[in-house]
PDB file of C-alpha atoms in Angstrom:
ATOM      1  CA  MET L  25     -43.634 332.296 124.882  1.00 46.00           C
ATOM      2  CA  MET L  26     -43.173 328.581 125.533  1.00 41.00           C
ATOM      3  CA  LYS L  27     -46.943 328.120 125.767  1.00 44.00           C
ATOM      4  CA  LYS L  28     -47.416 329.757 122.362  1.00 42.00           C
ATOM      5  CA  MET L  29     -44.760 327.513 120.824  1.00 40.00           C
ATOM      6  CA  ILE L  30     -46.429 324.382 122.204  1.00 40.00           C
ATOM      7  CA  MET L  31     -49.803 325.510 120.858  1.00 41.00           C
ATOM      8  CA  ALA L  32     -48.260 326.192 117.453  1.00 42.00           C
ATOM      9  CA  VAL L  33     -46.685 322.730 117.328  1.00 40.00           C
ATOM     10  CA  CYS L  34     -49.989 321.118 118.316  1.00 41.00           C
ATOM     11  CA  ALA L  35     -51.795 323.032 115.591  1.00 41.00           C
ATOM     12  CA  ILE L  36     -49.281 321.862 112.986  1.00 40.00           C
ATOM     13  CA  CYS L  37     -49.718 318.252 114.117  1.00 40.00           C
ATOM     14  CA  ILE L  38     -53.498 318.493 113.983  1.00 36.00           C
ATOM     15  CA  PHE L  39     -53.614 320.003 110.501  1.00 36.00           C
ATOM     16  CA  SER L  40     -51.070 317.496 109.179  1.00 36.00           C
ATOM     17  CA  VAL L  41     -53.164 314.579 110.404  1.00 35.00           C
ATOM     18  CA  VAL L  42     -56.549 315.813 109.159  1.00 33.00           C
ATOM     19  CA  PRO L  43     -55.731 315.592 105.415  1.00 34.00           C
ATOM     20  CA  ALA L  44     -54.317 312.078 105.850  1.00 37.00           C
ATOM     21  CA  MET L  45     -57.485 310.971 107.655  1.00 37.00           C
ATOM     22  CA  ALA L  46     -59.653 312.650 105.052  1.00 38.00           C
ATOM     23  CA  GLU L  47     -57.924 310.734 102.286  1.00 54.00           C
ATOM     24  CA  GLY L  48     -59.067 307.451 103.834  1.00 87.00           C
ATOM     25  CA  LEU L  49     -57.457 304.054 103.403  1.00 97.00           C
ATOM     26  CA  GLN L  50     -55.725 303.318 100.093  1.00 98.00           C
ATOM     27  CA  ILE L  51     -57.362 300.314  98.446  1.00 98.00           C
ATOM     28  CA  MET L  52     -55.296 297.903  96.336  1.00 98.00           C
ATOM     29  CA  THR L  53     -56.165 294.844  94.297  1.00 98.00           C
ATOM     30  CA  GLU L  54     -54.674 292.566  91.651  1.00 94.00           C
ATOM     31  CA  ASP L  55     -55.769 290.628  88.592  1.00 91.00           C
ATOM     32  CA  TYR L  56     -57.575 287.645  90.139  1.00 90.00           C
ATOM     33  CA  PRO L  57     -60.701 286.824  88.101  1.00 89.00           C
ATOM     34  CA  PRO L  58     -63.581 286.375  88.595  1.00 89.00           C
ATOM     35  CA  PHE L  59     -63.144 288.171  91.921  1.00 95.00           C
ATOM     36  CA  ASN L  60     -61.077 291.178  90.794  1.00 95.00           C
ATOM     37  CA  TYR L  61     -59.868 291.981  87.286  1.00 93.00           C
ATOM     38  CA  THR L  62     -59.786 294.681  84.627  1.00 93.00           C
ATOM     39  CA  GLU L  63     -62.225 294.578  81.710  1.00 90.00           C
ATOM     40  CA  ASN L  64     -62.344 297.250  79.009  1.00 91.00           C
ATOM     41  CA  GLY L  65     -60.145 299.446  81.155  1.00 92.00           C
ATOM     42  CA  GLN L  66     -62.417 299.218  84.195  1.00 94.00           C
ATOM     43  CA  LEU L  67     -61.932 297.280  87.418  1.00 96.00           C
ATOM     44  CA  SER L  68     -64.578 294.623  87.748  1.00 96.00           C
ATOM     45  CA  GLY L  69     -65.348 291.369  89.519  1.00 96.00           C
ATOM     46  CA  LEU L  70     -67.358 290.142  92.494  1.00 95.00           C
ATOM     47  CA  SER L  71     -64.948 291.363  95.180  1.00 97.00           C
ATOM     48  CA  THR L  72     -64.379 294.668  93.394  1.00 98.00           C
ATOM     49  CA  GLU L  73     -68.073 295.513  93.313  1.00 97.00           C
ATOM     50  CA  VAL L  74     -68.440 294.508  96.961  1.00 98.00           C
ATOM     51  CA  VAL L  75     -65.489 296.680  97.996  1.00 98.00           C
ATOM     52  CA  GLN L  76     -66.756 299.613  95.926  1.00 97.00           C
ATOM     53  CA  GLN L  77     -70.143 299.458  97.634  1.00 97.00           C
ATOM     54  CA  LEU L  78     -68.562 299.082 101.075  1.00 98.00           C
ATOM     55  CA  ALA L  79     -66.225 302.038 100.514  1.00 98.00           C
ATOM     56  CA  LYS L  80     -69.229 304.156  99.579  1.00 97.00           C
ATOM     57  CA  LYS L  81     -71.182 303.035 102.644  1.00 97.00           C
ATOM     58  CA  VAL L  82     -68.360 303.803 105.087  1.00 97.00           C
ATOM     59  CA  GLY L  83     -67.305 307.013 103.338  1.00 97.00           C
ATOM     60  CA  ASN L  84     -63.844 305.890 102.211  1.00 96.00           C
ATOM     61  CA  PRO L  85     -62.907 308.023  99.172  1.00 90.00           C
ATOM     62  CA  GLY L  86     -60.358 307.374  96.473  1.00 87.00           C
ATOM     63  CA  GLU L  87     -59.837 305.049  93.533  1.00 92.00           C
ATOM     64  CA  ILE L  88     -58.865 301.393  93.767  1.00 97.00           C
ATOM     65  CA  GLU L  89     -55.341 300.842  92.497  1.00 97.00           C
ATOM     66  CA  GLU L  90     -54.382 297.623  90.709  1.00 97.00           C
ATOM     67  CA  LYS L  91     -50.870 296.363  91.506  1.00 96.00           C
ATOM     68  CA  PRO L  92     -48.902 293.132  91.035  1.00 94.00           C
ATOM     69  CA  TRP L  93     -49.747 290.855  93.950  1.00 94.00           C
ATOM     70  CA  ALA L  94     -46.216 290.521  95.346  1.00 92.00           C
ATOM     71  CA  ARG L  95     -45.781 294.321  95.438  1.00 96.00           C
ATOM     72  CA  ALA L  96     -49.151 294.998  97.069  1.00 97.00           C
ATOM     73  CA  TYR L  97     -48.685 292.132  99.529  1.00 97.00           C
ATOM     74  CA  ALA L  98     -45.297 293.510 100.617  1.00 97.00           C
ATOM     75  CA  LEU L  99     -46.652 297.062 100.898  1.00 97.00           C
ATOM     76  CA  ILE L 100     -49.596 296.234 103.160  1.00 98.00           C
ATOM     77  CA  GLN L 101     -47.258 294.389 105.517  1.00 98.00           C
ATOM     78  CA  LYS L 102     -44.840 297.316 105.814  1.00 97.00           C
ATOM     79  CA  GLU L 103     -47.131 300.356 105.787  1.00 97.00           C
ATOM     80  CA  ASP L 104     -50.245 301.511 107.628  1.00 98.00           C
ATOM     81  CA  GLY L 105     -53.359 302.761 105.865  1.00 97.00           C
ATOM     82  CA  PHE L 106     -53.794 300.093 103.192  1.00 98.00           C
ATOM     83  CA  ILE L 107     -56.489 297.653 102.111  1.00 98.00           C
ATOM     84  CA  LEU L 108     -55.812 294.668  99.835  1.00 98.00           C
ATOM     85  CA  TYR L 109     -58.394 292.342  98.331  1.00 98.00           C
ATOM     86  CA  SER L 110     -59.089 289.531  97.623  1.00 97.00           C
ATOM     87  CA  MET L 111     -56.852 287.776 100.146  1.00 97.00           C
ATOM     88  CA  THR L 112     -57.129 284.209 101.382  1.00 96.00           C
ATOM     89  CA  ARG L 113     -57.391 284.173 105.165  1.00 96.00           C
ATOM     90  CA  THR L 114     -55.021 281.520 106.483  1.00 93.00           C
ATOM     91  CA  GLU L 115     -53.622 280.560 109.866  1.00 92.00           C
ATOM     92  CA  SER L 116     -50.165 281.848 108.989  1.00 92.00           C
ATOM     93  CA  ARG L 117     -51.590 285.226 107.899  1.00 96.00           C
ATOM     94  CA  GLU L 118     -54.094 285.598 110.727  1.00 97.00           C
ATOM     95  CA  ASN L 119     -52.103 288.028 112.877  1.00 97.00           C
ATOM     96  CA  MET L 120     -50.415 289.825 109.979  1.00 98.00           C
ATOM     97  CA  PHE L 121     -53.538 291.767 109.003  1.00 98.00           C
ATOM     98  CA  LYS L 122     -57.018 292.701 110.128  1.00 98.00           C
ATOM     99  CA  TRP L 123     -59.919 291.170 108.255  1.00 98.00           C
ATOM    100  CA  VAL L 124     -63.367 291.918 106.852  1.00 98.00           C
ATOM    101  CA  GLY L 125     -65.352 289.177 105.169  1.00 98.00           C
ATOM    102  CA  PRO L 126     -65.691 286.625 103.859  1.00 98.00           C
ATOM    103  CA  VAL L 127     -66.479 287.883 100.363  1.00 97.00           C
ATOM    104  CA  ALA L 128     -66.180 284.586  98.449  1.00 94.00           C
ATOM    105  CA  SER L 129     -65.248 280.925  98.614  1.00 92.00           C
ATOM    106  CA  ASN L 130     -62.227 279.776  96.619  1.00 94.00           C
ATOM    107  CA  LYS L 131     -61.213 276.133  96.131  1.00 96.00           C
ATOM    108  CA  TRP L 132     -57.545 275.476  95.323  1.00 98.00           C
ATOM    109  CA  VAL L 133     -56.925 272.662  92.864  1.00 98.00           C
ATOM    110  CA  PHE L 134     -54.139 271.019  90.893  1.00 98.00           C
ATOM    111  CA  PHE L 135     -54.627 271.350  87.143  1.00 98.00           C
ATOM    112  CA  ALA L 136     -52.678 269.306  84.607  1.00 98.00           C
ATOM    113  CA  LYS L 137     -52.647 269.399  80.831  1.00 98.00           C
ATOM    114  CA  LYS L 138     -55.361 267.095  79.520  1.00 97.00           C
ATOM    115  CA  GLY L 139     -53.960 263.666  78.724  1.00 96.00           C
ATOM    116  CA  SER L 140     -51.018 264.038  81.102  1.00 96.00           C
ATOM    117  CA  GLY L 141     -51.812 260.759  82.810  1.00 96.00           C
ATOM    118  CA  ILE L 142     -51.028 262.288  86.219  1.00 97.00           C
ATOM    119  CA  SER L 143     -53.035 260.750  89.056  1.00 96.00           C
ATOM    120  CA  LEU L 144     -52.853 261.971  92.642  1.00 97.00           C
ATOM    121  CA  ALA L 145     -54.291 260.384  95.760  1.00 96.00           C
ATOM    122  CA  SER L 146     -52.689 262.753  98.272  1.00 97.00           C
ATOM    123  CA  LEU L 147     -50.550 265.873  98.635  1.00 97.00           C
ATOM    124  CA  ASP L 148     -47.537 263.620  99.147  1.00 97.00           C
ATOM    125  CA  ASP L 149     -48.084 262.225  95.646  1.00 98.00           C
ATOM    126  CA  ALA L 150     -47.822 265.768  94.264  1.00 98.00           C
ATOM    127  CA  LYS L 151     -44.397 266.162  95.886  1.00 98.00           C
ATOM    128  CA  LYS L 152     -43.110 263.496  93.506  1.00 96.00           C
ATOM    129  CA  VAL L 153     -44.272 265.329  90.369  1.00 96.00           C
ATOM    130  CA  GLY L 154     -41.582 267.164  88.395  1.00 96.00           C
ATOM    131  CA  LYS L 155     -42.615 270.816  88.792  1.00 98.00           C
ATOM    132  CA  ILE L 156     -45.675 272.622  90.121  1.00 98.00           C
ATOM    133  CA  GLY L 157     -46.455 276.092  88.797  1.00 98.00           C
ATOM    134  CA  THR L 158     -47.234 278.571  91.586  1.00 98.00           C
ATOM    135  CA  TYR L 159     -47.948 282.283  91.961  1.00 96.00           C
ATOM    136  CA  LYS L 160     -45.340 284.218  93.973  1.00 95.00           C
ATOM    137  CA  ASP L 161     -46.465 284.957  97.570  1.00 93.00           C
ATOM    138  CA  ASP L 162     -49.931 283.587  96.839  1.00 94.00           C
ATOM    139  CA  ALA L 163     -51.603 281.743  99.726  1.00 95.00           C
ATOM    140  CA  ALA L 164     -51.603 278.458  97.776  1.00 97.00           C
ATOM    141  CA  GLU L 165     -47.851 278.710  97.206  1.00 97.00           C
ATOM    142  CA  ILE L 166     -47.258 279.526 100.879  1.00 96.00           C
ATOM    143  CA  PHE L 167     -49.450 276.582 101.893  1.00 97.00           C
ATOM    144  CA  LEU L 168     -47.501 274.129  99.744  1.00 98.00           C
ATOM    145  CA  LYS L 169     -44.198 275.423 101.127  1.00 97.00           C
ATOM    146  CA  GLU L 170     -45.542 274.886 104.647  1.00 96.00           C
ATOM    147  CA  GLN L 171     -46.406 271.309 103.644  1.00 97.00           C
ATOM    148  CA  GLY L 172     -42.788 270.682 102.681  1.00 98.00           C
ATOM    149  CA  PHE L 173     -43.000 270.997  98.901  1.00 98.00           C
ATOM    150  CA  THR L 174     -39.662 271.644  97.215  1.00 97.00           C
ATOM    151  CA  ASN L 175     -40.736 271.222  93.572  1.00 98.00           C
ATOM    152  CA  LEU L 176     -42.434 274.612  93.145  1.00 98.00           C
ATOM    153  CA  ASP L 177     -41.820 276.857  90.143  1.00 98.00           C
ATOM    154  CA  SER L 178     -42.913 280.399  91.075  1.00 98.00           C
ATOM    155  CA  VAL L 179     -43.933 283.243  88.733  1.00 97.00           C
ATOM    156  CA  VAL L 180     -44.940 286.851  89.412  1.00 94.00           C
ATOM    157  CA  ASP L 181     -47.852 286.675  86.931  1.00 93.00           C
ATOM    158  CA  ASP L 182     -50.085 283.642  87.411  1.00 95.00           C
ATOM    159  CA  SER L 183     -51.249 283.755  83.776  1.00 94.00           C
ATOM    160  CA  LEU L 184     -47.748 282.639  82.765  1.00 97.00           C
ATOM    161  CA  ASN L 185     -48.466 279.251  84.312  1.00 98.00           C
ATOM    162  CA  VAL L 186     -50.957 278.491  81.524  1.00 98.00           C
ATOM    163  CA  PRO L 187     -48.444 278.378  78.624  1.00 98.00           C
ATOM    164  CA  LYS L 188     -45.871 276.742  80.915  1.00 98.00           C
ATOM    165  CA  LEU L 189     -48.341 273.953  81.659  1.00 98.00           C
ATOM    166  CA  MET L 190     -49.273 273.564  78.002  1.00 98.00           C
ATOM    167  CA  ALA L 191     -45.583 273.396  77.000  1.00 98.00           C
ATOM    168  CA  GLY L 192     -44.711 270.870  79.699  1.00 97.00           C
ATOM    169  CA  ARG L 193     -42.405 273.249  81.572  1.00 98.00           C
ATOM    170  CA  VAL L 194     -44.489 272.564  84.679  1.00 98.00           C
ATOM    171  CA  ASN L 195     -46.421 269.359  85.306  1.00 98.00           C
ATOM    172  CA  LEU L 196     -49.103 270.772  87.584  1.00 98.00           C
ATOM    173  CA  TRP L 197     -50.543 274.191  88.326  1.00 98.00           C
ATOM    174  CA  VAL L 198     -51.963 275.041  91.745  1.00 98.00           C
ATOM    175  CA  VAL L 199     -54.625 277.733  91.472  1.00 98.00           C
ATOM    176  CA  GLY L 200     -58.152 278.636  92.504  1.00 96.00           C
ATOM    177  CA  GLU L 201     -60.421 276.495  90.351  1.00 95.00           C
ATOM    178  CA  LEU L 202     -62.440 279.386  88.918  1.00 90.00           C
ATOM    179  CA  GLN L 203     -59.332 281.497  88.251  1.00 92.00           C
ATOM    180  CA  GLY L 204     -57.601 278.624  86.490  1.00 95.00           C
ATOM    181  CA  ILE L 205     -60.522 277.978  84.168  1.00 93.00           C
ATOM    182  CA  TYR L 206     -60.964 281.696  83.441  1.00 89.00           C
ATOM    183  CA  LYS L 207     -57.274 282.315  82.650  1.00 93.00           C
ATOM    184  CA  ALA L 208     -57.014 279.222  80.473  1.00 96.00           C
ATOM    185  CA  LYS L 209     -60.096 280.277  78.489  1.00 93.00           C
ATOM    186  CA  LEU L 210     -58.620 283.737  77.933  1.00 91.00           C
ATOM    187  CA  GLN L 211     -55.612 282.058  76.330  1.00 96.00           C
ATOM    188  CA  GLY L 212     -57.756 279.739  74.225  1.00 97.00           C
ATOM    189  CA  VAL L 213     -56.879 276.523  76.035  1.00 97.00           C
ATOM    190  CA  GLY L 214     -59.785 276.159  78.442  1.00 93.00           C
ATOM    191  CA  ASP L 215     -60.604 272.742  77.009  1.00 95.00           C
ATOM    192  CA  GLN L 216     -57.030 271.519  77.511  1.00 97.00           C
ATOM    193  CA  LEU L 217     -57.050 271.625  81.323  1.00 96.00           C
ATOM    194  CA  GLU L 218     -57.981 268.758  83.579  1.00 97.00           C
ATOM    195  CA  LYS L 219     -58.376 268.876  87.341  1.00 97.00           C
ATOM    196  CA  VAL L 220     -56.443 266.091  89.016  1.00 98.00           C
ATOM    197  CA  MET L 221     -57.000 266.920  92.680  1.00 98.00           C
ATOM    198  CA  ASP L 222     -58.782 269.293  95.065  1.00 98.00           C
ATOM    199  CA  VAL L 223     -56.159 270.832  97.354  1.00 98.00           C
ATOM    200  CA  LYS L 224     -57.998 272.979  99.899  1.00 97.00           C
ATOM    201  CA  ASP L 225     -61.271 274.854 100.431  1.00 96.00           C
ATOM    202  CA  THR L 226     -60.590 278.480 101.368  1.00 96.00           C
ATOM    203  CA  GLU L 227     -62.364 281.805 101.779  1.00 97.00           C
ATOM    204  CA  LEU L 228     -61.425 285.228 100.451  1.00 97.00           C
ATOM    205  CA  TYR L 229     -61.423 288.343 102.632  1.00 98.00           C
ATOM    206  CA  ILE L 230     -60.602 292.037 102.515  1.00 98.00           C
ATOM    207  CA  ALA L 231     -57.288 292.547 104.355  1.00 98.00           C
ATOM    208  CA  PHE L 232     -56.329 295.737 106.218  1.00 98.00           C
ATOM    209  CA  SER L 233     -52.943 296.927 107.485  1.00 98.00           C
ATOM    210  CA  LYS L 234     -52.335 295.453 110.929  1.00 98.00           C
ATOM    211  CA  ASN L 235     -52.459 298.799 112.756  1.00 97.00           C
ATOM    212  CA  THR L 236     -55.825 299.812 111.309  1.00 98.00           C
ATOM    213  CA  PRO L 237     -58.048 300.979 114.218  1.00 97.00           C
ATOM    214  CA  ASP L 238     -60.554 298.366 115.346  1.00 98.00           C
ATOM    215  CA  ASP L 239     -63.467 300.788 114.968  1.00 97.00           C
ATOM    216  CA  VAL L 240     -62.667 301.028 111.244  1.00 97.00           C
ATOM    217  CA  ILE L 241     -62.806 297.228 110.907  1.00 98.00           C
ATOM    218  CA  VAL L 242     -66.101 297.107 112.817  1.00 98.00           C
ATOM    219  CA  LYS L 243     -67.561 299.747 110.498  1.00 98.00           C
ATOM    220  CA  TRP L 244     -66.539 297.907 107.309  1.00 98.00           C
ATOM    221  CA  GLN L 245     -67.717 294.523 108.653  1.00 98.00           C
ATOM    222  CA  ALA L 246     -71.076 295.991 109.670  1.00 98.00           C
ATOM    223  CA  ALA L 247     -71.492 297.410 106.162  1.00 98.00           C
ATOM    224  CA  LEU L 248     -70.733 293.996 104.632  1.00 98.00           C
ATOM    225  CA  ASP L 249     -73.137 292.270 107.030  1.00 98.00           C
ATOM    226  CA  GLU L 250     -75.788 294.784 105.970  1.00 98.00           C
ATOM    227  CA  MET L 251     -75.188 293.904 102.296  1.00 98.00           C
ATOM    228  CA  LYS L 252     -75.614 290.230 103.105  1.00 98.00           C
ATOM    229  CA  ALA L 253     -78.804 290.906 105.031  1.00 98.00           C
ATOM    230  CA  ASP L 254     -80.498 293.101 102.420  1.00 98.00           C
ATOM    231  CA  GLY L 255     -79.780 290.777  99.471  1.00 97.00           C
ATOM    232  CA  SER L 256     -77.393 293.059  97.565  1.00 97.00           C
ATOM    233  CA  PHE L 257     -74.445 290.758  98.275  1.00 97.00           C
ATOM    234  CA  ASP L 258     -76.278 287.684  96.970  1.00 96.00           C
ATOM    235  CA  ALA L 259     -77.202 289.599  93.822  1.00 96.00           C
ATOM    236  CA  LEU L 260     -73.509 290.197  93.094  1.00 95.00           C
ATOM    237  CA  VAL L 261     -72.662 286.553  93.765  1.00 91.00           C
ATOM    238  CA  LYS L 262     -75.295 285.469  91.232  1.00 90.00           C
ATOM    239  CA  LYS L 263     -73.985 287.988  88.717  1.00 90.00           C
ATOM    240  CA  TYR L 264     -70.422 286.639  88.757  1.00 85.00           C
ATOM    241  CA  MET L 265     -70.644 283.044  89.968  1.00 73.00           C
TER     242      MET L 265
END
């Protein structure tokens, strides 16, 4: 009798795990053009197309879900079975996730409103500026906090930093150079930005929940390496960059 009960429990465990494995990893992204964004109701961007091709190659089913960055970033730290892209790989994040990439380069810069007269020679100079617009839980914001900045003005939607900069409610905006230009153009003020300083050269990766099995990471990385070797990755870079 006991043997039959044990076998029944094992069977329940097996069948409860199989559907979860079959569902694959849940993929999340945010609005972060030109790498990932929504256009005409469809997810697009360099990183999005790369991830879509990789998911197909490795047999990971399911749709990509767009979420606010802070929510997705918190979720992938707390739960297993998630993927989040595009994420800047930094020293402070290194052991928080597992990584596949890189999928793109991304230079952080300080933008000011054209004609502001702001001149920076170092990061320390930026600490003396009134307010710097940042994106909540973004790697650039985390980096500035680690450098001792106390004049940061954080928002949950990075696009809000554009009108704040134009209205003088922040003096600088730290953002990826391409994203900043793109978001300003969408709001009709692309010609009113000026770059006052390069902050840091970074690379974007696909992040996985920390407990993702290593063989899964190896499989995804091999698929990306294959894309880079056969030219399909470079074709996407040319398309978007």
